[in-house]
């Protein structure tokens, strides 16, 4: 009895200390926050920020208006450097500063949409069949609204924060990344206390309505596009010559097409395969649980590499894409060119890759020209407080679903921020059916379910709380 009383007294004392230090967060009406988030996303999708030209300033002013109503001090910035109609946006929710900040970053721009291929106007924000439709619903205005509403909810609830929450909306992610580049260059002071950064690039896997895993992206491949040129002497097609650049280019491309890049397992990818191995029966489970060993078994190797995503995260990849020779059948052209989409694993050296290609081609008349400067390598830690917060929030939602670290084969602005010392992660706050993502992102009929919008805001809210 006495003992019980003693325990009760301690609990009561602890509770009163906790109350004195941190007032209980106010209870939030999640139904109304969900409705608000859905409406805000519809409105955001109606702002046409197709890049080019971007016109991101319209999106930035839209966000500014919402944030100012909630009492945030908002800066619209970098307009002079980014050019007409373009801007970055920055604001911050202050914590007590005992830990470093978390930045939520999304891009305001979207890729072009061809209305004739869509079932609805891509800039209407239409609600149909339980979905909000529009260019940017998934990539990535939807996530931007999840960031926005989660941060607003933290403020409204009065949650005590050890870490400031930084909110950034960038221009031009879909083209030259000038928004993120300008932000990092012009405002190092605003980023100097940021420890973690969250943006796109860590998809959750949903297949046939079942959530297979929650993703937190720790790495991405490096884009290393090349233009290949062979010069020749123009003449009439009726008299073939050895100075026709087209067959010489074709011979070089044939060698590149037949070249198999070596397999290479990076730390995040090794963990990814180990994590997902539990989803497979034997012997596949064993093959994936140690993928380096698995790839030495010819049968396992064939099966693993038949998955185009798995193949792409296990090696540097080369896709021959653009090709031009003559624009007239009877003219031998002065030059022939090709474009090659090369994607490097994060720890691979672009200079070595180029040397390898030149060696394989073995023809000094074939010139390689870099089309894109590869971004810094991205490989963020898999065991940080941020990843633990994602694991906890995911576990709350479904204790049977695990969290893993898929590598992104595409590119995001993460490496630009990571270069200034921030641990950058990719997070998808939604549970989007993989066929919907495959079709909608950069494709047609991009959409997100109404239910997912509510899910995403609350998932982000919990991750931000748990990462304190
Ligand atoms: Zn994107």
Tab-separated table of C-alpha atoms and ligand atoms in Angstrom:
chain	number	residue	atom	x	y	z
A	1	UNK	CA	0.000	0.000	0.000
A	2	UNK	CA	2.693	2.389	1.032
A	3	UNK	CA	4.759	1.346	-1.890
A	4	UNK	CA	1.855	1.941	-4.229
A	5	UNK	CA	1.290	5.350	-2.740
A	6	UNK	CA	4.964	6.179	-3.144
A	7	UNK	CA	4.871	5.220	-6.835
A	8	UNK	CA	1.714	7.263	-7.296
A	9	UNK	CA	3.355	10.275	-5.665
A	10	UNK	CA	6.401	10.023	-7.938
A	11	UNK	CA	4.211	9.739	-11.010
A	12	UNK	CA	2.174	12.731	-9.893
A	13	UNK	CA	5.348	14.703	-9.204
A	14	UNK	CA	6.818	13.823	-12.600
A	15	UNK	CA	3.563	14.767	-14.247
A	16	UNK	CA	3.520	18.141	-12.545
A	17	UNK	CA	7.151	18.821	-13.528
A	18	UNK	CA	6.348	17.844	-17.094
A	19	UNK	CA	3.341	20.158	-17.035
A	20	UNK	CA	5.432	23.023	-15.781
A	21	UNK	CA	8.035	22.533	-18.503
A	22	UNK	CA	5.893	21.571	-21.454
A	23	UNK	CA	2.199	22.314	-21.604
A	24	UNK	CA	0.144	19.404	-22.922
A	25	UNK	CA	-0.375	19.781	-26.668
A	26	UNK	CA	-3.890	20.876	-27.538
A	27	UNK	CA	-6.138	18.212	-29.007
A	28	UNK	CA	-6.458	18.591	-32.744
A	29	UNK	CA	-9.532	17.974	-34.867
A	30	UNK	CA	-7.921	15.714	-37.474
A	31	UNK	CA	-11.050	15.457	-39.601
A	32	UNK	CA	-11.111	19.178	-40.123
A	33	UNK	CA	-7.321	19.320	-40.684
A	34	UNK	CA	-7.705	16.587	-43.320
A	35	UNK	CA	-10.439	18.529	-45.106
A	36	UNK	CA	-8.342	21.668	-44.946
A	37	UNK	CA	-5.328	19.817	-46.401
A	38	UNK	CA	-7.445	18.366	-49.235
A	39	UNK	CA	-8.866	21.785	-50.117
A	40	UNK	CA	-5.408	23.397	-49.930
A	41	UNK	CA	-3.960	20.748	-52.241
A	42	UNK	CA	-6.776	21.270	-54.757
A	43	UNK	CA	-6.027	25.013	-54.757
A	44	UNK	CA	-2.267	24.434	-55.053
A	45	UNK	CA	-2.769	22.118	-58.065
A	46	UNK	CA	-4.801	24.826	-59.790
A	47	UNK	CA	-1.732	27.053	-59.900
A	48	UNK	CA	0.032	26.157	-63.112
A	49	UNK	CA	3.735	25.909	-62.294
A	50	UNK	CA	4.774	23.922	-65.365
A	51	UNK	CA	8.539	24.081	-65.797
A	52	UNK	CA	9.519	25.579	-68.172
A	53	UNK	CA	8.804	28.388	-67.488
A	54	UNK	CA	7.926	27.523	-63.864
A	55	UNK	CA	6.069	30.615	-62.626
A	56	UNK	CA	6.780	29.290	-59.150
A	57	UNK	CA	6.264	32.728	-57.631
A	58	UNK	CA	2.514	32.204	-57.898
A	59	UNK	CA	2.816	28.997	-55.866
A	60	UNK	CA	5.135	30.709	-53.388
A	61	UNK	CA	2.678	33.580	-52.837
A	62	UNK	CA	-0.125	31.059	-52.338
A	63	UNK	CA	1.868	29.290	-49.598
A	64	UNK	CA	2.946	32.607	-48.070
A	65	UNK	CA	-0.658	33.705	-47.694
A	66	UNK	CA	-1.588	30.500	-45.844
A	67	UNK	CA	1.490	30.605	-43.610
A	68	UNK	CA	1.017	34.259	-42.681
A	69	UNK	CA	-2.560	33.590	-41.596
A	70	UNK	CA	-1.073	31.047	-39.175
A	71	UNK	CA	1.358	33.622	-37.810
A	72	UNK	CA	4.530	32.550	-39.646
A	73	UNK	CA	7.080	35.061	-40.883
A	74	UNK	CA	7.660	34.147	-44.506
A	75	UNK	CA	10.394	35.160	-46.911
A	76	UNK	CA	10.048	35.009	-50.683
A	77	UNK	CA	13.600	35.023	-51.951
A	78	UNK	CA	16.102	34.658	-54.800
A	79	UNK	CA	13.710	36.227	-57.330
A	80	UNK	CA	16.411	38.368	-58.957
A	81	UNK	CA	18.797	35.428	-59.460
A	82	UNK	CA	16.140	32.934	-60.556
A	83	UNK	CA	14.581	35.252	-63.123
A	84	UNK	CA	11.098	36.492	-63.938
A	85	UNK	CA	8.265	34.605	-62.270
A	86	UNK	CA	10.510	32.428	-60.140
A	87	UNK	CA	11.186	32.316	-56.410
A	88	UNK	CA	12.086	30.229	-53.367
A	89	UNK	CA	10.118	30.401	-50.115
A	90	UNK	CA	11.402	30.035	-46.563
A	91	UNK	CA	9.865	30.027	-43.124
A	92	UNK	CA	10.597	28.497	-39.729
A	93	UNK	CA	8.650	27.188	-36.727
A	94	UNK	CA	10.803	27.892	-33.690
A	95	UNK	CA	11.625	25.258	-31.102
A	96	UNK	CA	13.676	25.705	-27.942
A	97	UNK	CA	16.911	25.243	-29.869
A	98	UNK	CA	18.252	22.412	-27.694
A	99	UNK	CA	18.691	20.268	-30.806
A	100	UNK	CA	19.403	21.104	-34.430
A	101	UNK	CA	16.658	21.827	-36.946
A	102	UNK	CA	14.761	19.634	-39.416
A	103	UNK	CA	14.034	21.090	-42.853
A	104	UNK	CA	10.991	20.121	-44.926
A	105	UNK	CA	11.720	20.790	-48.586
A	106	UNK	CA	9.533	20.491	-51.659
A	107	UNK	CA	9.620	21.857	-55.166
A	108	UNK	CA	6.861	24.120	-56.460
A	109	UNK	CA	7.409	23.359	-60.153
A	110	UNK	CA	5.854	20.478	-62.076
A	111	UNK	CA	6.654	18.792	-65.378
A	112	UNK	CA	4.465	19.601	-68.413
A	113	UNK	CA	1.111	17.854	-68.828
A	114	UNK	CA	-0.609	17.209	-72.160
A	115	UNK	CA	-4.288	17.830	-71.389
A	116	UNK	CA	-5.536	15.697	-74.301
A	117	UNK	CA	-4.133	12.526	-72.656
A	118	UNK	CA	-5.810	13.232	-69.319
A	119	UNK	CA	-9.336	12.326	-68.161
A	120	UNK	CA	-9.597	15.727	-66.429
A	121	UNK	CA	-7.959	19.141	-66.882
A	122	UNK	CA	-4.494	18.628	-65.293
A	123	UNK	CA	-4.721	22.035	-63.589
A	124	UNK	CA	-8.286	21.773	-62.305
A	125	UNK	CA	-7.640	20.101	-58.941
A	126	UNK	CA	-10.783	18.062	-59.656
A	127	UNK	CA	-12.071	15.588	-57.084
A	128	UNK	CA	-13.302	12.448	-58.833
A	129	UNK	CA	-13.663	8.810	-57.693
A	130	UNK	CA	-12.224	9.634	-54.279
A	131	UNK	CA	-9.053	11.179	-55.727
A	132	UNK	CA	-7.675	14.689	-56.192
A	133	UNK	CA	-6.406	14.870	-59.767
A	134	UNK	CA	-3.752	17.201	-61.094
A	135	UNK	CA	-0.186	17.598	-62.269
A	136	UNK	CA	1.915	17.632	-59.125
A	137	UNK	CA	-0.506	15.607	-56.948
A	138	UNK	CA	2.310	13.089	-56.378
A	139	UNK	CA	5.365	14.970	-57.661
A	140	UNK	CA	5.329	16.811	-55.378
A	141	UNK	CA	2.727	19.373	-54.375
A	142	UNK	CA	0.898	16.672	-52.397
A	143	UNK	CA	3.953	16.111	-50.242
A	144	UNK	CA	4.448	19.890	-49.984
A	145	UNK	CA	0.954	20.202	-48.501
A	146	UNK	CA	1.669	17.317	-46.098
A	147	UNK	CA	4.763	19.254	-44.912
A	148	UNK	CA	2.793	22.487	-44.663
A	149	UNK	CA	-0.183	21.102	-42.751
A	150	UNK	CA	1.949	18.951	-40.423
A	151	UNK	CA	3.968	22.034	-39.451
A	152	UNK	CA	0.817	24.127	-39.023
A	153	UNK	CA	-0.716	21.361	-36.886
A	154	UNK	CA	2.375	21.314	-34.628
A	155	UNK	CA	2.026	25.053	-34.165
A	156	UNK	CA	-1.708	24.957	-33.492
A	157	UNK	CA	-1.322	22.135	-30.992
A	158	UNK	CA	1.494	23.971	-29.238
A	159	UNK	CA	3.786	20.917	-29.331
A	160	UNK	CA	7.062	21.676	-27.535
A	161	UNK	CA	9.838	21.415	-30.086
A	162	UNK	CA	13.499	20.791	-29.383
A	163	UNK	CA	14.256	21.258	-33.043
A	164	UNK	CA	13.117	24.172	-35.226
A	165	UNK	CA	11.089	23.079	-38.241
A	166	UNK	CA	12.314	24.797	-41.396
A	167	UNK	CA	9.968	24.911	-44.381
A	168	UNK	CA	11.432	25.520	-47.844
A	169	UNK	CA	9.684	25.545	-51.231
A	170	UNK	CA	12.051	25.621	-54.203
A	171	UNK	CA	11.838	26.512	-57.863
A	172	UNK	CA	13.108	24.487	-60.771
A	173	UNK	CA	13.748	21.004	-59.366
A	174	UNK	CA	12.420	19.446	-62.563
A	175	UNK	CA	14.898	21.187	-64.833
A	176	UNK	CA	18.161	22.702	-63.610
A	177	UNK	CA	17.692	22.648	-59.804
A	178	UNK	CA	18.556	26.355	-59.829
A	179	UNK	CA	16.137	26.970	-56.936
A	180	UNK	CA	17.952	24.675	-54.503
A	181	UNK	CA	21.359	25.748	-55.844
A	182	UNK	CA	20.556	29.447	-55.266
A	183	UNK	CA	19.110	28.759	-51.849
A	184	UNK	CA	22.199	26.919	-50.678
A	185	UNK	CA	24.515	29.501	-52.203
A	186	UNK	CA	22.685	32.632	-51.012
A	187	UNK	CA	21.421	31.566	-47.581
A	188	UNK	CA	23.974	29.406	-45.754
A	189	UNK	CA	22.960	31.302	-42.578
A	190	UNK	CA	19.426	29.841	-42.782
A	191	UNK	CA	20.749	26.286	-43.158
A	192	UNK	CA	23.667	26.281	-40.741
A	193	UNK	CA	21.685	24.774	-37.834
A	194	UNK	CA	19.862	22.181	-39.979
A	195	UNK	CA	20.759	18.573	-39.145
A	196	UNK	CA	18.135	16.651	-41.144
A	197	UNK	CA	16.337	17.452	-44.367
A	198	UNK	CA	13.285	15.711	-45.790
A	199	UNK	CA	12.098	15.827	-49.367
A	200	UNK	CA	10.939	13.412	-52.084
A	201	UNK	CA	12.776	10.189	-52.921
A	202	UNK	CA	11.847	7.380	-50.515
A	203	UNK	CA	8.804	5.586	-51.835
A	204	UNK	CA	6.586	3.300	-49.809
A	205	UNK	CA	5.667	0.141	-51.687
A	206	UNK	CA	1.969	-0.647	-52.124
A	207	UNK	CA	1.028	-3.553	-54.385
A	208	UNK	CA	-2.553	-4.660	-55.063
A	209	UNK	CA	-3.786	-2.590	-52.159
A	210	UNK	CA	-1.291	-4.018	-49.657
A	211	UNK	CA	1.433	-1.922	-48.065
A	212	UNK	CA	4.646	-3.964	-48.392
A	213	UNK	CA	7.046	-1.536	-46.751
A	214	UNK	CA	7.558	2.055	-45.676
A	215	UNK	CA	10.536	3.663	-47.383
A	216	UNK	CA	13.026	6.209	-46.152
A	217	UNK	CA	15.416	7.155	-48.934
A	218	UNK	CA	19.065	7.424	-47.941
A	219	UNK	CA	20.737	7.346	-51.335
A	220	UNK	CA	20.248	8.152	-54.985
A	221	UNK	CA	22.010	7.580	-58.249
A	222	UNK	CA	23.996	10.325	-59.957
A	223	UNK	CA	22.898	11.538	-63.343
A	224	UNK	CA	25.825	11.618	-65.789
A	225	UNK	CA	24.367	12.276	-69.223
A	226	UNK	CA	26.695	12.263	-72.215
A	227	UNK	CA	26.459	13.455	-75.781
A	228	UNK	CA	28.478	11.339	-78.196
A	229	UNK	CA	29.606	12.896	-81.474
A	230	UNK	CA	31.400	11.624	-84.567
A	231	UNK	CA	32.384	14.134	-87.242
A	232	UNK	CA	32.678	13.192	-90.913
A	233	UNK	CA	32.635	14.683	-94.399
A	234	UNK	CA	29.232	15.394	-95.953
A	235	UNK	CA	28.549	13.992	-99.406
A	236	UNK	CA	25.929	12.300	-101.587
A	237	UNK	CA	24.373	9.122	-100.244
A	238	UNK	CA	24.581	7.473	-103.638
A	239	UNK	CA	28.401	7.169	-103.295
A	240	UNK	CA	29.304	5.615	-99.931
A	241	UNK	CA	32.524	6.798	-98.306
A	242	UNK	CA	34.594	5.825	-95.269
A	243	UNK	CA	34.071	9.386	-93.987
A	244	UNK	CA	30.383	8.847	-93.251
A	245	UNK	CA	30.081	9.524	-89.456
A	246	UNK	CA	26.878	7.486	-89.069
A	247	UNK	CA	28.264	3.914	-89.249
A	248	UNK	CA	31.202	4.932	-87.081
A	249	UNK	CA	28.852	6.224	-84.411
A	250	UNK	CA	26.644	3.142	-84.723
A	251	UNK	CA	29.672	0.882	-84.221
A	252	UNK	CA	30.611	2.794	-81.057
A	253	UNK	CA	27.050	2.648	-79.733
A	254	UNK	CA	26.870	-1.061	-80.431
A	255	UNK	CA	29.904	-1.623	-78.213
A	256	UNK	CA	28.357	0.503	-75.452
A	257	UNK	CA	25.023	-1.314	-75.763
A	258	UNK	CA	26.754	-4.668	-75.322
A	259	UNK	CA	28.830	-3.535	-72.356
A	260	UNK	CA	27.656	-4.950	-69.033
A	261	UNK	CA	28.522	-2.678	-66.145
A	262	UNK	CA	29.891	-4.492	-63.081
A	263	UNK	CA	27.603	-5.314	-60.169
A	264	UNK	CA	28.309	-3.387	-56.988
A	265	UNK	CA	26.444	-3.452	-53.659
A	266	UNK	CA	26.351	-0.177	-51.680
A	267	UNK	CA	25.546	-0.157	-47.908
A	268	UNK	CA	21.960	1.180	-48.226
A	269	UNK	CA	21.174	-1.289	-51.020
A	270	UNK	CA	22.618	-4.178	-49.021
A	271	UNK	CA	20.289	-3.231	-46.139
A	272	UNK	CA	17.344	-2.818	-48.526
A	273	UNK	CA	17.675	-6.371	-49.855
A	274	UNK	CA	18.179	-7.777	-46.365
A	275	UNK	CA	15.018	-5.951	-45.204
A	276	UNK	CA	12.829	-7.105	-48.067
A	277	UNK	CA	14.119	-10.707	-48.005
A	278	UNK	CA	11.451	-11.513	-45.367
A	279	UNK	CA	8.769	-11.042	-48.036
A	280	UNK	CA	10.031	-14.006	-50.087
A	281	UNK	CA	9.936	-17.783	-49.693
A	282	UNK	CA	13.129	-19.860	-49.771
A	283	UNK	CA	15.494	-19.953	-51.583
A	284	UNK	CA	14.831	-16.351	-52.628
A	285	UNK	CA	14.822	-15.206	-49.006
A	286	UNK	CA	18.404	-16.457	-48.576
A	287	UNK	CA	19.537	-14.975	-51.902
A	288	UNK	CA	18.278	-11.508	-50.927
A	289	UNK	CA	19.335	-11.628	-47.283
A	290	UNK	CA	22.943	-11.491	-48.480
A	291	UNK	CA	22.671	-10.093	-51.970
A	292	UNK	CA	26.437	-10.004	-52.566
A	293	UNK	CA	26.576	-13.767	-52.021
A	294	UNK	CA	23.297	-14.267	-53.892
A	295	UNK	CA	24.651	-12.598	-57.024
A	296	UNK	CA	27.388	-15.250	-57.210
A	297	UNK	CA	24.745	-17.925	-57.766
A	298	UNK	CA	23.803	-17.865	-61.491
A	299	UNK	CA	20.173	-18.802	-60.871
A	300	UNK	CA	19.778	-16.176	-58.155
A	301	UNK	CA	21.575	-13.590	-60.255
A	302	UNK	CA	19.274	-14.136	-63.213
A	303	UNK	CA	16.190	-13.768	-61.030
A	304	UNK	CA	17.454	-10.692	-59.155
A	305	UNK	CA	18.555	-8.820	-62.282
A	306	UNK	CA	15.282	-9.541	-64.097
A	307	UNK	CA	13.708	-6.913	-61.826
A	308	UNK	CA	14.502	-3.626	-63.593
A	309	UNK	CA	14.552	-1.634	-60.359
A	310	UNK	CA	16.830	-4.079	-58.552
A	311	UNK	CA	19.123	-4.231	-61.567
A	312	UNK	CA	19.363	-0.424	-61.565
A	313	UNK	CA	20.341	-0.149	-57.891
A	314	UNK	CA	23.042	-2.823	-58.218
A	315	UNK	CA	25.140	-1.208	-60.935
A	316	UNK	CA	25.840	1.878	-62.987
A	317	UNK	CA	23.349	1.876	-65.848
A	318	UNK	CA	23.620	3.088	-69.434
A	319	UNK	CA	20.606	3.731	-71.658
A	320	UNK	CA	21.138	4.784	-75.265
A	321	UNK	CA	18.377	7.307	-75.915
A	322	UNK	CA	18.840	10.158	-78.440
A	323	UNK	CA	20.165	9.547	-81.946
A	324	UNK	CA	20.606	11.859	-84.942
A	325	UNK	CA	22.330	11.450	-88.285
A	326	UNK	CA	21.149	12.998	-91.517
A	327	UNK	CA	17.761	14.630	-91.931
A	328	UNK	CA	17.683	13.552	-95.574
A	329	UNK	CA	17.920	9.987	-96.861
A	330	UNK	CA	20.335	10.829	-99.696
A	331	UNK	CA	22.729	13.028	-97.692
A	332	UNK	CA	25.749	11.757	-95.760
A	333	UNK	CA	25.779	14.235	-92.833
A	334	UNK	CA	28.758	16.200	-91.504
A	335	UNK	CA	28.245	14.672	-88.068
A	336	UNK	CA	26.238	12.080	-86.175
A	337	UNK	CA	25.310	12.348	-82.517
A	338	UNK	CA	23.774	10.254	-79.776
A	339	UNK	CA	22.702	10.940	-76.226
A	340	UNK	CA	23.292	8.474	-73.437
A	341	UNK	CA	21.570	8.425	-70.057
A	342	UNK	CA	24.167	7.192	-67.567
A	343	UNK	CA	23.254	6.779	-63.883
A	344	UNK	CA	26.056	6.144	-61.441
A	345	UNK	CA	25.850	4.510	-58.029
A	346	UNK	CA	26.576	7.076	-55.292
A	347	UNK	CA	30.138	5.878	-54.619
A	348	UNK	CA	31.246	5.700	-58.260
A	349	UNK	CA	33.616	8.119	-59.935
A	350	UNK	CA	32.345	9.849	-63.119
A	351	UNK	CA	35.892	10.234	-64.468
A	352	UNK	CA	36.455	6.466	-64.230
A	353	UNK	CA	33.149	5.773	-65.962
A	354	UNK	CA	34.081	8.022	-68.865
A	355	UNK	CA	37.515	6.402	-69.186
A	356	UNK	CA	35.838	2.978	-69.268
A	357	UNK	CA	33.487	4.050	-72.058
A	358	UNK	CA	36.330	5.485	-74.122
A	359	UNK	CA	38.263	2.254	-73.694
A	360	UNK	CA	35.284	0.115	-74.715
A	361	UNK	CA	34.631	2.229	-77.799
A	362	UNK	CA	38.339	2.272	-78.690
A	363	UNK	CA	37.961	4.984	-81.351
A	364	UNK	CA	39.440	8.439	-80.782
A	365	UNK	CA	37.116	9.905	-83.427
A	366	UNK	CA	34.245	9.344	-80.987
A	367	UNK	CA	33.910	12.367	-78.709
A	368	UNK	CA	32.120	12.352	-75.379
A	369	UNK	CA	30.671	15.552	-73.963
A	370	UNK	CA	29.126	15.884	-70.511
A	371	UNK	CA	25.536	17.180	-70.621
A	372	UNK	CA	24.988	17.356	-66.867
A	373	UNK	CA	27.431	17.925	-64.044
A	374	UNK	CA	26.802	15.025	-61.636
A	375	UNK	CA	25.512	16.143	-58.241
A	376	UNK	CA	27.404	15.244	-55.056
A	377	UNK	CA	27.071	11.587	-53.998
A	378	UNK	CA	24.188	10.982	-51.586
A	379	UNK	CA	24.387	8.264	-48.942
A	380	UNK	CA	22.818	9.351	-45.616
A	381	UNK	CA	23.069	7.324	-42.383
A	382	UNK	CA	20.515	4.528	-41.927
A	383	UNK	CA	20.513	4.644	-38.092
A	384	UNK	CA	19.934	8.335	-37.295
A	385	UNK	CA	17.296	9.799	-34.947
A	386	UNK	CA	15.349	10.807	-38.028
A	387	UNK	CA	15.219	7.265	-39.419
A	388	UNK	CA	14.224	6.020	-35.946
A	389	UNK	CA	11.361	8.541	-35.880
A	390	UNK	CA	10.144	7.257	-39.257
A	391	UNK	CA	10.353	3.674	-37.964
A	392	UNK	CA	8.298	4.578	-34.889
A	393	UNK	CA	5.628	6.467	-36.850
A	394	UNK	CA	5.425	3.604	-39.361
A	395	UNK	CA	5.213	1.016	-36.601
A	396	UNK	CA	2.299	2.954	-34.992
A	397	UNK	CA	0.395	2.611	-38.228
A	398	UNK	CA	1.151	-1.022	-38.893
A	399	UNK	CA	3.361	-3.049	-36.572
A	400	UNK	CA	3.687	-5.772	-39.202
A	401	UNK	CA	5.086	-3.528	-41.917
A	402	UNK	CA	8.803	-2.827	-41.878
A	403	UNK	CA	10.756	0.284	-42.869
A	404	UNK	CA	13.551	0.061	-45.400
A	405	UNK	CA	15.959	2.215	-47.402
A	406	UNK	CA	15.290	2.020	-51.149
A	407	UNK	CA	17.791	3.788	-53.413
A	408	UNK	CA	16.270	6.272	-55.836
A	409	UNK	CA	17.274	5.674	-59.459
A	410	UNK	CA	16.126	9.190	-60.388
A	411	UNK	CA	17.440	12.485	-59.043
A	412	UNK	CA	16.282	14.977	-56.409
A	413	UNK	CA	17.651	18.158	-54.861
A	414	UNK	CA	18.939	16.215	-51.830
A	415	UNK	CA	22.619	16.125	-52.861
A	416	UNK	CA	22.638	19.928	-53.170
A	417	UNK	CA	21.657	20.290	-49.510
A	418	UNK	CA	23.734	17.355	-48.378
A	419	UNK	CA	26.806	19.064	-49.777
A	420	UNK	CA	26.543	21.725	-47.054
A	421	UNK	CA	26.625	19.100	-44.305
A	422	UNK	CA	22.925	18.241	-43.919
A	423	UNK	CA	21.761	14.621	-43.628
A	424	UNK	CA	19.207	14.495	-46.424
A	425	UNK	CA	16.429	11.907	-46.622
A	426	UNK	CA	13.672	11.009	-49.029
A	427	UNK	CA	10.232	10.356	-47.633
A	428	UNK	CA	6.924	9.573	-49.268
A	429	UNK	CA	4.176	10.432	-46.778
A	430	UNK	CA	1.535	8.561	-48.769
A	431	UNK	CA	0.536	4.979	-49.505
A	432	UNK	CA	0.281	5.155	-53.280
A	433	UNK	CA	-0.378	2.014	-55.315
A	434	UNK	CA	2.799	1.447	-57.340
A	435	UNK	CA	0.868	1.261	-60.629
A	436	UNK	CA	-0.679	4.675	-59.844
A	437	UNK	CA	2.743	6.175	-59.145
A	438	UNK	CA	4.224	4.564	-62.264
A	439	UNK	CA	1.450	6.001	-64.432
A	440	UNK	CA	1.001	9.401	-62.825
A	441	UNK	CA	4.470	10.704	-61.943
A	442	UNK	CA	5.625	12.593	-65.060
A	443	UNK	CA	2.850	10.704	-66.921
A	444	UNK	CA	-0.882	11.190	-67.323
A	445	UNK	CA	-3.769	11.251	-64.854
A	446	UNK	CA	-1.574	12.004	-61.852
A	447	UNK	CA	-3.769	11.788	-58.751
A	448	UNK	CA	-3.805	11.132	-55.029
A	449	UNK	CA	-6.623	9.675	-52.966
A	450	UNK	CA	-8.432	11.958	-50.527
A	451	UNK	CA	-7.725	9.404	-47.814
A	452	UNK	CA	-3.998	9.529	-48.534
A	453	UNK	CA	-3.878	13.292	-48.002
A	454	UNK	CA	-5.126	12.887	-44.435
A	455	UNK	CA	-2.812	9.930	-43.867
A	456	UNK	CA	0.181	11.913	-45.126
A	457	UNK	CA	-0.367	14.964	-42.930
A	458	UNK	CA	-0.674	12.858	-39.798
A	459	UNK	CA	2.280	10.605	-40.684
A	460	UNK	CA	4.479	13.686	-41.176
A	461	UNK	CA	3.139	15.203	-37.944
A	462	UNK	CA	4.105	12.098	-35.959
A	463	UNK	CA	7.524	11.800	-37.605
A	464	UNK	CA	8.283	15.415	-36.728
A	465	UNK	CA	7.098	14.882	-33.133
A	466	UNK	CA	9.099	11.689	-32.714
A	467	UNK	CA	12.241	13.222	-34.201
A	468	UNK	CA	12.342	15.790	-31.390
B	1	LIG	ZN1	9.775	15.797	-57.847
